[in-house]
Structures are given as structure tokens and as C-alpha cells.
Amino acid sequence: MQIFNIVIAGVGGQGVLMASKVLAESALASGMDVKQNEVHGMAQRGGSVISFVRIGDQVNSPVVMPGTADLLISFEPLEALRYIHYLKPGGRLVYNKVSINPSTVAAGLAVYPQDVEQQIAAACTNAQGIEALSIAREAGNGKAVNMVMVGTVMKDLPLKEEVITEVVKQLSQGKGVEVNLKALAGGAAA
Amino acid sequence: MKKIISGNEAIALGFGDSGGVFASGYPGTPSTETLEEVARLGEVYCEWAPNEKVALESVIGASIAGGRALSTMKHVGVNVAADALLTLTYTGVNAGLILMVADDPGMHSSQNEQDSRNYAKFAKVPMLDPADSQEAYDMVRAGFEISEQFDTPLMLRTTTRISHAKGAVVPQQKITPQIGEWVKDVPKYVMLPNFGKLKHIEVEARLLKLQEFAETTPLNRIEMRDAELGIITSGVAYQHVREACPDASVLKLGMIHPLPERKIREFAGSVKRLVIVEEMDAIFEEQIRAMGIDVEIGKNKLPLCGEINADILRAALGGTGAVTPSPVAGLPQRPPVFCPSCAHRGLFTILSKLKVFVSGDIGCYTLGALPPMSAMHSVIDMGASISAAHGMAKVNAIAGRDEKPVAVIGDSTFFHSGMTGLMSMAYNGGNALVIIMDNRTTGMTGGQENPGTGKTLQGFPARQVEMVPLVKALGIDNVVELNAYDLKETEAAIKKGLATPGPYVLIDRNPCILRYKIRKPAMIVDQDKCTGCRACLKVACMALGLTATGEKQKVRVDPNVCNGCGVCKQMCKFDAMHELEGENNANL
């Protein structure tokens, strides 16, 4: 198969890396080659985070180049706009509509663009915004936003839903199993 | 069984599977997860050292005692360990010894972009450069074999895109550790000049033998495809080459020092155009040009700074690929920031207000240099906050400037190499205010244990270094504890420290809220009382923001982000901020 390029963006602390892990493990469990790469270190809390997952028969570079992503998953609207140029023409975008102020905005040094959603719609005809935080809270934990996001994109991935569900189950612990599976289902229904 | 793991995890797994006995390192992005994974796997003894020099020296001891040993660090850590490395190359090893160094091209999380391949040349040691997780795993075993066969330390070098990229790994048959004899051998291990002179001759001879080995090892392989274009490359750059030029012939170097000259000549002679693709310095290119070989494209077209990727490569090779789309312009930046309710916020709010010169250090608190705080004015390397402040104070005294510098340093960085600077300040009659932010973790790298946390890397209880007696023992009489969440107290303490002549140390002992999962109820702003004066915004917390509507914009707190430290509340002169009833709702 052609390489399927995924970019996952968000804010440090939102669980971007866990979502990436779910997708990468699911690809491996499906017998595909996969490379996953994120840059972390300085991004503790509040910084912009970007992660790449590439799935295919054989994957070389761990890096997705701008203009080549089949799917962009963004945990925050402004971050969706920041990385929207990674999408290839016709690429799919799923984003969480709940915004988080960058420190520059919080300090009054910059303004959060009020028309983010309009700008997203103008730049991408295949975009879907979801209320991931309330879906996650309904599932039992606001921190399960990442599993909600994975749930929503399941149908867009070259991976079977059962495989992803099984991987989420294996990677979760204790009460998290139920919460994450509910979040996954809630995201899928969004 | 096939696993999907990062390069760092692969090295850890490879270490355990290749008869590893002892590992020691110091946290540093992008190397940190390697030792954490050794600890998580739980099969081999491992520890955090207070700095990279101690780590490498301990690993040298382990090798002398007969155990295969691994030391891990980031590129700048090798500078700290270099004293040991440059003589270790003379003594050689008993059991195999690997120094894993993680470079950071693109400076995702580093203060410089040094290329560690220079150290392999400098120390005259073999270096391996994996191109994915599988190679990272395999090269640990190959590395131990080379180290033992040639009686040499070996450097295993990664970059951020190898350390942090995950790929498939199939493990090899596991080797049971065999601990060798602990032998007394004075001419081998005692580097007095007379022994060292003989050892230097051996090092040069060893390098020639390693070069012969490089000619035949499968670590260096030629992939002959179209003879029109030949590319010499290594590491993650190989993956970008394969992405951009699937049909090109490639000499893929796995052992990158010393270089296989005959193999390079053979390859260069079999292709029409020769291109060298390497991130950062022109290490291969300089050596290959010195062999008298024509190189068409190297650093004349490819960058010395930052990472290489498939698009950069296509452009350098004169391709007419699709135009890369540009990001949307004018969006507000989202730089990393102190976590909501981090104790550093209170400290830097006051340092910013007092407009003092702050000599900073490496850690989360370095973020105090960014707007709106802009309250850190120099950051060089681990520990430099204190020693540089000392130099500043001495020159200020000579110049007749009545200003005392402030040094800010964290606990792990203080143990790493701040202590010696403070001892020097006490010894040499210095005059700086030193603030130690002892949050009992190595925060910026993700919360590792250190000598002050009371736990080892493997989770065992440990003797906890007591900060106040330690600072006093270094020769400091004025040592005062501080609560940086209390702005008034902090301001008064800093002013007193600045007004008191001589070295003065303030110690904040509030724990890292992230590492120790401290949760408090969020704040709420009374919109009737808020005047929109924005005084609270000076604390630079991402939980704060201005309301979008209304004649005058007022401040609101995002309950999804706020962790209720109350530092912003202390900035409010109108009593507009209160704790929100109920439990903490933050989801970051």
C-alpha cells in the first residue's frame, strides 16, 4: 500500500504521544510497517506538540513533510491551523473545538484569532470539529480527549476498528480501560 | 517478537539482551529514555549519576571490573565527560564499554548544535550511527564486540530522529552476562606519562586496525542501484535519502569512524555523480575530499545548521518537486511555558519586577528568559549560573557598580555542577545572590530522580542530600528558605539577599507540581470586580486570558487549565480572584 501519513498536533499535556502510540501499535498489530516520531523535551506543559505516524508496506523516513499528510488530528483549533499546511490536497482534518490559550495570549502579548474555525473551513474542505472535552468527561475523565480524537478518526484510517480497540484496551490500566473505551466509542459517534 | 519501540528503547533492550551489566548516565534530551527503559525492563543494574563525568567514570570502573557497561548522555554531556573519555581511549577496556551520545540537530531541546562525530575523531575511538530502531538495537551488540575485540571504548551516536522515532525491532537471541576477571594492570590503567606515551602509540595502531575492520564490516554497506547518482550517508539522513532518491546508489555507513577509505573509493568510482548527505558538520566530506575524491554535492548545497529532510535533499539535488506549502502566517506562537501552578512562576514574577540581572542555568526555569518575564539574562551551560554570577560580581566591584547579580539554578543542575561554583564563590569572597529552586526532580527532562529526591533510578529508597547543610558546608553562612508562591515574602527575601554583602543563598523547596501530581482547586475571576488592569497577566500563566467581548476586556481563568496556586490572585489589587468551589477540573 501507499504510505498513509498522519500528523497529530496539540498542546503539551493533552496526550498527543499516547494517541500516537495507539496508532503505531495498531499498525504493527495489523502487520504493517510503521514509523512514529515526535519531538519532545522542552514541551512540558503548554507548548505546541507535533507527532508523525507513517504507515505502509515499508516506511523509511520518520518525518512527514508539509503537503503530504492524509490525516491531521489536532487536539486544539489553533494548533490545527498551525499545522494545516501538512495536509495534502483533499486531506482529512479532525480537530477538538476546545481552545487553550497560548502563553503569549495569556500574557496579553498576542490575540487568539476569533475566526480560527472559519479559517480552518476555508483551508480544508474535509474538516470536522468535535467537542472532545465534553465527550471525554461523559466517558468519565477529561483527560481522555486523546482517545476521543482517535475514536473519531478510526473510520479514516487504513486500520480495523477492532484492532485499535484491542490496542487501547491493552495500553490502558485499571479504571482507564472502561473510560478509554467509552471515549473511543464517544469519539466514533461524534 | 516484533516490537515497535524508539531508538532509545531499542538501545536499552539491546543492552539487556547483549550481556549488559551496569549502566549509568545523566538525563538530557534526547537521550533520557534510554536509562529509564533499562530501569523499566528491570533486568540490568542502572543508575543516574549526578553528572556525565561521574557516569562515564563509573562505567569505566564497571568495565575494569569485568562487566559490559553503558553510559548515556546528550551531546553536551560529552563535554562534561570528555576529560574521562580522552584518557579512557588510552587505557582501553576490560569488558565492552559503550558511550551512547544523543545529538540534537535542529536544537529541539538543547543550547547548542554540536556534532558529536567530532569526538570520535578527537578521542580516536570507533563510532556507530544507527539509522532506525532495529539498527540501534543491533549496534549495541556489535558495539560491545568491537569494543572488546579492539580494546577500545566505543561511541554509539544517535540523533533526535533516531532516539525519539519509533520503528519495528526484532530482538536477537539473548546473551547471558559473563562477568570477566578484575585484574590489576598498572601499565594499562595508570596513565602516568611513561605509560601514557606507550598507550598513545597503541591508540594510533588501533585506529589503523579499526579502519581495516571498517572496510569489511557489514555495518557499512553499498546498495547499488542506478549508477548515475551515488550518495554516501548515515543515520537518519539515510532514511531521508531513500525517501527522496529511491533509485540512487547508496554507500550507507553504519560505522562512521574511522571511515573505510577503500570502500569509499570503490563506491565513488562506480557512480557518475557523488553526493554526501550528512547532518551538521562536514565530517565525511572533509575526510573524503582529503582522499582526493571529487564530491559534486555536499555542504556547498546542504545546510550545516539544522536537520536535513527529503524536501531539502530534493532541492539540493536540483529536483523539480512540488512546491512545499507554507504555514499560515501571523498565528500567535505557543512556546513552552511554566506549568500552571509551577513555583518558578512566583519567583520570576518578582525577579522581573525588580529588574535585576539574572544569571540563569539549564532547566525549566530557563523559560524565565521568555516574554513577558524576560527575567534571565545569560544561560551558558550546566552550573554556569553561579560561576558566571561570581565573575560578574567581581567585575562589578572593580568597576564600582553597586549591583549584585542573581543566580537561579535547580536542584539537579546544582548537584550536577553548581556546587563547585558555589564553593568557589565562598572561597574567593564572592558577592552574588544564589536562588536554588529545589523542586526535588530533574524537571525539564521529564522528572527524573537525583541525589536530592530520596529515590534511585530503579525506585529504591536512597539517602537524600539535605540542601541547607550542603550549602553551609560549601562555605555559605547566609542560607535562607523561601516560599516562592508567596510574592511578598519572595520580594522581601530577594531584597534582603541583595542588600546583604557577600554570598547569600535562598532555597525554595516547593516540589514540582507535575512530577508530584499536586492538584488544587481552580481560581475564578469576579467579573464585577475585575477592572481589566491586566496586572495578573504579568505572571504569564496559560490559564489566564482576556474575555473576548465587552467594552473593556476583563480577565478570565480557564478552569480546564488552572491549578489554583494563587500567584495571580496576589497580583490583583481589586480582590477579584477567588478559589473556585469544588474539586480541581484541570485536564492538562
Coordinates of N, CA and C in Angstrom, one line a residue, chain A residues 3 11-14 21 24-25 28 33-42 44-48 52 54 60-63 65-67 76 78-79 81-82 84-85 98-114 119 133 137 142-143 145, chain B residues 2-4 29 33 108-109 132 160-161 164-168 236 238-240 242-243 309-311 324-328 331-337 339-340 364 367 371-372 443-446 514 519 534 537 540-542 544-546 548 558 560-561 585 587-588:
Chain A
I3 N 2.1 4.8 1.3 CA 2.3 5.2 2.7 C 1.1 6.2 3.1
V11 N -1.3 20.4 22.4 CA -0.6 21.2 23.4 C 0.0 20.2 24.4
G12 N 1.2 20.5 24.8 CA 1.9 19.6 25.8 C 1.0 19.3 27.0
G13 N 0.8 18.0 27.3 CA -0.1 17.6 28.4 C -1.4 17.0 27.9
Q14 N -1.7 17.2 26.6 CA -3.0 16.7 26.2 C -3.1 15.2 25.8
K21 N 0.9 6.5 20.0 CA 1.3 5.2 20.4 C 0.2 4.2 20.0
A24 N 0.4 3.7 16.2 CA 1.6 3.0 15.8 C 1.4 1.5 16.2
E25 N 1.0 1.2 17.4 CA 0.8 -0.2 17.8 C -0.2 -0.9 17.0
L28 N 1.3 -1.9 13.7 CA 2.1 -3.1 13.9 C 1.3 -4.3 14.1
D33 N 4.3 -2.0 8.3 CA 5.5 -1.3 8.8 C 5.0 0.1 9.2
V34 N 5.7 0.6 10.2 CA 5.3 1.9 10.8 C 6.5 2.6 11.4
K35 N 6.5 4.0 11.2 CA 7.4 4.8 12.0 C 6.6 5.9 12.6
Q36 N 7.0 6.2 13.9 CA 6.3 7.2 14.6 C 7.3 8.1 15.2
N37 N 7.1 9.4 15.2 CA 8.1 10.3 15.7 C 7.5 11.6 16.2
E38 N 8.0 11.9 17.4 CA 7.6 13.2 17.9 C 8.8 13.9 18.5
V39 N 8.7 15.2 18.6 CA 9.8 15.9 19.3 C 9.3 16.3 20.6
H40 N 9.9 15.9 21.6 CA 9.6 16.3 23.0 C 10.8 16.6 23.8
G41 N 10.6 17.1 25.0 CA 11.7 17.5 25.8 C 11.4 18.8 26.4
M42 N 11.5 19.9 25.6 CA 11.2 21.2 26.1 C 9.7 21.3 26.3
Q44 N 6.9 20.7 28.0 CA 6.4 20.1 29.2 C 4.9 20.2 29.2
R45 N 4.4 21.4 29.5 CA 3.0 21.7 29.6 C 2.9 23.1 28.8
G46 N 1.9 23.1 27.9 CA 1.6 24.4 27.3 C 2.2 24.7 26.0
G47 N 3.3 23.9 25.6 CA 4.0 24.2 24.4 C 3.2 23.4 23.2
S48 N 3.5 23.9 22.0 CA 3.0 23.2 20.8 C 3.7 21.9 20.6
F52 N 4.3 12.5 14.3 CA 4.0 11.9 13.0 C 3.9 10.4 13.1
R54 N 3.6 7.2 10.3 CA 3.6 6.8 8.9 C 3.4 5.3 8.8
N60 N 10.5 4.5 5.3 CA 11.9 5.0 5.6 C 11.9 6.1 6.6
S61 N 11.7 7.3 6.1 CA 11.8 8.5 7.0 C 10.7 8.5 8.1
P62 N 11.1 8.9 9.3 CA 10.1 9.1 10.3 C 9.3 10.4 10.3
V63 N 9.7 11.2 9.3 CA 9.2 12.6 9.3 C 8.1 12.7 8.1
M65 N 6.4 15.3 5.6 CA 6.7 16.6 5.0 C 5.4 17.3 4.8
P66 N 5.5 18.7 4.9 CA 4.3 19.5 4.6 C 3.7 19.2 3.2
G67 N 2.4 19.2 3.1 CA 1.7 18.9 1.9 C 1.5 17.5 1.6
E76 N -6.5 20.8 19.4 CA -6.8 22.2 19.7 C -6.9 23.0 18.4
L78 N -6.3 26.2 17.3 CA -5.2 27.0 16.8 C -4.1 26.1 16.3
E79 N -3.9 25.0 17.0 CA -2.8 24.0 16.5 C -3.2 23.4 15.2
L81 N -4.8 24.9 12.8 CA -4.4 25.9 11.8 C -2.9 26.0 11.6
R82 N -2.2 25.9 12.7 CA -0.7 26.0 12.7 C -0.1 24.9 11.8
I84 N -1.9 23.0 9.4 CA -2.9 22.6 8.4 C -2.1 22.5 7.0
H85 N -1.0 23.2 6.9 CA -0.2 23.0 5.6 C 0.4 21.7 5.5
V98 N -12.3 22.7 21.5 CA -12.0 23.4 22.8 C -10.6 24.1 22.7
S99 N -10.6 25.4 22.8 CA -9.3 26.1 22.7 C -8.5 26.2 24.0
I100 N -7.2 26.3 23.9 CA -6.4 26.6 25.0 C -5.5 27.7 24.7
N101 N -5.5 28.7 25.6 CA -4.7 29.9 25.3 C -3.2 29.6 25.3
P102 N -2.5 30.1 24.2 CA -1.0 30.0 24.3 C -0.6 31.0 25.4
S103 N 0.6 30.8 25.9 CA 1.1 31.7 27.0 C 1.2 33.1 26.5
T104 N 1.5 33.3 25.2 CA 1.6 34.6 24.6 C 0.3 35.4 24.6
V105 N -0.8 34.6 24.4 CA -2.2 35.2 24.5 C -2.5 35.5 26.0
A106 N -2.2 34.5 26.9 CA -2.5 34.6 28.3 C -1.8 35.9 28.9
A107 N -0.6 36.2 28.3 CA 0.1 37.3 28.9 C -0.3 38.6 28.2
G108 N -1.3 38.6 27.3 CA -1.7 39.8 26.6 C -0.8 40.3 25.5
L109 N 0.2 39.4 25.1 CA 1.1 39.8 24.1 C 0.7 39.5 22.7
A110 N -0.4 38.6 22.6 CA -0.9 38.2 21.3 C -2.4 38.0 21.4
V111 N -3.1 37.9 20.3 CA -4.5 37.7 20.4 C -4.9 36.4 19.8
Y112 N -5.7 35.6 20.4 CA -6.2 34.3 19.9 C -7.1 34.7 18.7
P113 N -6.9 34.2 17.5 CA -7.7 34.6 16.4 C -9.2 34.1 16.6
Q114 N -10.1 35.0 16.5 CA -11.5 34.6 16.8 C -12.1 33.8 15.7
Q119 N -11.3 30.0 9.4 CA -10.0 29.9 8.6 C -9.7 28.4 8.3
L133 N -13.7 17.5 24.6 CA -13.6 17.6 26.1 C -14.9 17.1 26.8
R137 N -15.3 13.9 29.1 CA -15.9 14.0 30.5 C -17.1 13.0 30.7
G142 N -11.8 13.9 31.8 CA -11.5 15.0 30.8 C -10.2 14.7 30.1
K143 N -9.3 13.9 30.8 CA -8.0 13.6 30.2 C -8.1 12.6 29.0
V145 N -9.4 13.0 26.3 CA -9.6 13.7 25.0 C -8.8 13.0 23.9
Chain B
K2 N 8.3 -9.1 17.3 CA 8.5 -7.8 16.8 C 7.8 -6.8 17.7
K3 N 8.6 -5.7 18.0 CA 8.0 -4.6 18.8 C 8.2 -3.3 18.1
I4 N 7.4 -2.3 18.5 CA 7.5 -1.0 17.9 C 8.1 -0.1 19.0
T29 N 17.8 15.5 27.0 CA 17.1 15.3 25.8 C 18.0 15.3 24.6
E33 N 15.4 8.7 27.8 CA 14.5 7.5 28.0 C 15.3 6.2 27.9
H108 N 16.1 21.0 19.0 CA 14.7 20.9 19.6 C 14.7 21.2 21.1
S109 N 15.8 20.8 21.7 CA 15.8 20.9 23.2 C 17.2 21.0 23.7
D132 N 17.9 3.5 12.3 CA 16.5 3.2 12.8 C 16.6 2.4 14.1
T160 N 18.1 13.1 17.4 CA 16.7 13.2 18.0 C 15.8 12.3 17.2
R161 N 15.9 12.3 15.8 CA 15.0 11.5 15.0 C 15.3 10.0 15.0
H164 N 14.1 9.4 19.3 CA 12.6 9.5 19.6 C 11.7 9.0 18.5
A165 N 12.2 8.4 17.5 CA 11.4 7.8 16.4 C 11.2 6.4 16.8
K166 N 9.9 5.9 16.6 CA 9.6 4.5 16.9 C 9.6 3.7 15.6
G167 N 10.1 2.5 15.6 CA 10.1 1.7 14.5 C 10.1 0.2 14.9
A168 N 9.9 -0.7 14.0 CA 9.9 -2.1 14.4 C 11.3 -2.6 14.7
V236 N 19.9 8.9 10.3 CA 18.6 9.2 9.8 C 18.6 9.9 8.4
Y238 N 20.1 8.7 6.0 CA 19.9 7.6 5.1 C 18.5 7.5 4.7
Q239 N 17.6 7.6 5.8 CA 16.2 7.4 5.5 C 15.6 8.5 4.6
H240 N 16.1 9.7 4.9 CA 15.7 10.8 4.0 C 16.1 10.6 2.6
R242 N 16.6 7.7 1.1 CA 15.8 6.7 0.5 C 14.4 7.2 0.1
E243 N 14.0 8.2 0.9 CA 12.7 8.8 0.7 C 12.7 9.7 -0.6
N309 N 16.0 17.0 5.5 CA 14.8 16.2 5.3 C 14.7 16.0 3.8
A310 N 13.7 15.2 3.4 CA 13.6 14.8 2.0 C 13.4 16.0 1.1
D311 N 12.7 17.0 1.5 CA 12.5 18.2 0.7 C 13.8 19.0 0.5
T324 N 6.5 23.1 -1.6 CA 6.1 22.8 -0.3 C 5.2 23.9 0.2
P325 N 4.0 23.5 0.7 CA 3.1 24.6 1.2 C 3.6 25.2 2.5
S326 N 3.4 26.5 2.6 CA 3.9 27.3 3.8 C 2.8 27.3 4.9
P327 N 3.3 27.4 6.1 CA 2.3 27.5 7.2 C 1.5 28.8 7.2
V328 N 0.4 28.9 7.8 CA -0.4 30.1 7.9 C 0.4 31.1 8.7
L331 N 0.0 33.6 13.1 CA -0.6 32.9 14.3 C 0.2 33.2 15.5
P332 N -0.5 33.3 16.7 CA 0.2 33.5 17.9 C 1.1 32.3 18.2
Q333 N 2.3 32.5 18.6 CA 3.2 31.4 19.0 C 2.7 30.7 20.2
R334 N 3.1 29.4 20.3 CA 2.8 28.7 21.6 C 4.1 28.1 22.1
P335 N 4.9 29.0 22.7 CA 6.2 28.5 23.3 C 5.9 27.7 24.5
P336 N 6.9 26.8 24.9 CA 6.7 26.1 26.2 C 6.7 27.2 27.3
V337 N 6.1 26.8 28.4 CA 5.8 27.8 29.5 C 5.9 27.1 30.8
C339 N 4.5 25.4 33.9 CA 3.2 24.7 34.0 C 2.3 25.6 34.9
P340 N 1.0 25.5 34.7 CA 0.1 26.2 35.7 C 0.4 25.7 37.1
C364 N 13.9 23.9 33.6 CA 12.6 24.5 33.3 C 12.7 26.0 33.5
L367 N 13.0 29.0 31.1 CA 11.8 29.7 30.4 C 11.5 31.1 31.0
P371 N 9.4 36.4 27.1 CA 8.5 37.3 27.5 C 7.2 36.7 28.1
P372 N 6.4 37.3 28.9 CA 6.6 38.6 29.4 C 7.6 38.8 30.6
G443 N 13.4 18.3 36.3 CA 12.1 18.6 35.7 C 12.0 18.6 34.2
M444 N 13.0 19.4 33.6 CA 12.8 19.7 32.1 C 12.9 18.4 31.3
T445 N 13.6 17.4 31.8 CA 13.7 16.1 31.0 C 12.6 15.2 31.4
G446 N 11.7 15.6 32.2 CA 10.5 14.8 32.4 C 10.4 14.2 33.8
L514 N 4.1 18.9 38.7 CA 3.9 17.9 37.6 C 4.4 16.5 38.1
R519 N -2.5 18.8 43.0 CA -3.7 19.4 42.5 C -4.4 20.3 43.5
R534 N -5.0 44.1 34.0 CA -4.0 43.2 33.4 C -2.8 43.0 34.3
L537 N -1.8 39.3 34.5 CA -1.3 38.7 33.3 C 0.2 38.7 33.3
A540 N 2.3 35.4 33.5 CA 2.5 34.5 32.4 C 2.0 33.1 32.6
C541 N 0.7 33.0 32.9 CA 0.1 31.7 33.1 C -0.9 31.4 32.0
M542 N -0.8 30.2 31.4 CA -1.7 30.0 30.3 C -3.1 29.7 30.7
L544 N -4.7 32.0 32.3 CA -5.3 33.3 32.2 C -5.6 33.7 30.8
G545 N -6.6 34.6 30.6 CA -6.8 35.1 29.3 C -7.8 36.3 29.4
L546 N -7.9 37.1 28.3 CA -8.9 38.2 28.4 C -10.2 37.7 27.8
A548 N -13.4 37.9 25.5 CA -13.4 38.3 24.1 C -14.3 39.5 23.9
D558 N -9.2 29.9 32.8 CA -9.7 28.7 32.2 C -9.6 27.6 33.2
N560 N -10.2 24.6 32.9 CA -9.6 23.4 32.4 C -8.1 23.3 32.5
V561 N -7.5 24.5 32.8 CA -6.0 24.6 32.8 C -5.5 25.0 34.2
N585 N -10.5 20.7 38.2 CA -11.1 20.2 37.0 C -10.1 20.2 35.8
N587 N -7.5 19.6 33.1 CA -7.3 18.3 32.3 C -6.0 18.3 31.5
L588 N -5.1 19.2 31.9 CA -3.8 19.1 31.2 C -2.9 18.3 32.0

